[in-house]
Coordinates of C-alpha atoms in Angstrom, one line a residue:
X1 CA -5.2 65.3 24.6
X2 CA -3.7 66.0 28.0
X3 CA -5.2 66.8 31.4
X4 CA -2.8 69.0 33.4
X5 CA -4.8 69.1 36.6
X6 CA -6.8 66.8 38.8
X7 CA -10.1 66.2 37.3
X8 CA -10.7 65.6 33.6
X9 CA -10.7 67.3 30.2
X10 CA -13.3 66.1 27.7
X11 CA -13.5 66.7 23.9
X12 CA -16.8 66.2 22.1
X13 CA -16.9 65.9 18.3
X14 CA -20.3 66.3 16.6
X15 CA -21.0 66.3 12.8
X16 CA -23.4 68.6 11.0
X17 CA -25.6 67.5 9.3
X18 CA -26.2 64.1 10.9
X19 CA -25.5 64.8 14.6
X20 CA -23.2 61.8 14.9
X21 CA -20.9 62.3 17.9
X22 CA -17.8 60.9 19.7
X23 CA -16.5 61.8 23.1
X24 CA -12.9 61.4 24.5
X25 CA -11.7 62.1 28.1
X26 CA -8.3 62.4 29.7
X27 CA -8.1 62.5 33.6
X28 CA -5.8 63.3 36.4
X29 CA -2.6 64.6 34.7
X30 CA -2.6 61.9 32.0
X31 CA -2.4 61.9 28.3
X32 CA -4.9 60.2 26.0
X33 CA -4.3 59.6 22.4
X34 CA -7.1 58.6 20.2
X35 CA -8.5 58.2 16.7
X36 CA -12.1 57.7 15.6
X37 CA -14.4 57.5 12.7
X38 CA -17.7 59.3 12.7
X39 CA -20.2 57.8 10.3
X40 CA -21.2 60.1 7.4
X41 CA -23.1 57.4 5.5
X42 CA -25.9 59.6 4.2
X43 CA -26.3 61.5 0.9
X44 CA -23.7 64.3 0.9
X45 CA -22.2 63.2 4.2
X46 CA -21.2 65.6 7.0
X47 CA -19.6 68.9 5.8
X48 CA -18.5 70.2 9.2
X49 CA -17.7 69.0 12.7
X50 CA -18.1 70.9 16.0
X51 CA -15.3 70.3 18.6
X52 CA -16.1 71.3 22.2
X53 CA -13.7 71.1 25.1
X54 CA -14.8 71.1 28.8
X55 CA -13.0 70.6 32.1
X56 CA -14.7 68.2 34.5
X57 CA -13.7 69.3 38.0
X58 CA -13.2 66.7 40.8
X59 CA -16.5 67.7 42.3
X60 CA -18.3 67.0 39.0
X61 CA -19.0 70.5 37.9
X62 CA -18.2 71.4 34.3
X63 CA -16.1 74.4 33.1
X64 CA -16.5 75.2 29.3
X65 CA -13.1 75.7 27.7
X66 CA -14.2 76.5 24.2
X67 CA -15.6 75.3 20.9
X68 CA -14.7 75.5 17.2
X69 CA -16.4 74.5 14.0
X70 CA -14.2 72.9 11.4
X71 CA -15.3 72.6 7.8
X72 CA -14.6 69.4 5.7
X73 CA -11.9 70.1 3.1

């Protein structure tokens, strides 16, 4: 994930069902690489994840960039 402006870009990953979530942030023209594991240790596990992107401006305001639902293969 890359931030190409001052301020930050943030990605939020949330499972459904289960509502487990992880957040990653890249700030001030930097690149952040990451990996993560979201627990799905319940019967059936999560079958989809929602990915939301937002820009965090230097003054603290948020600008929604988009969201997508991804189904588990």
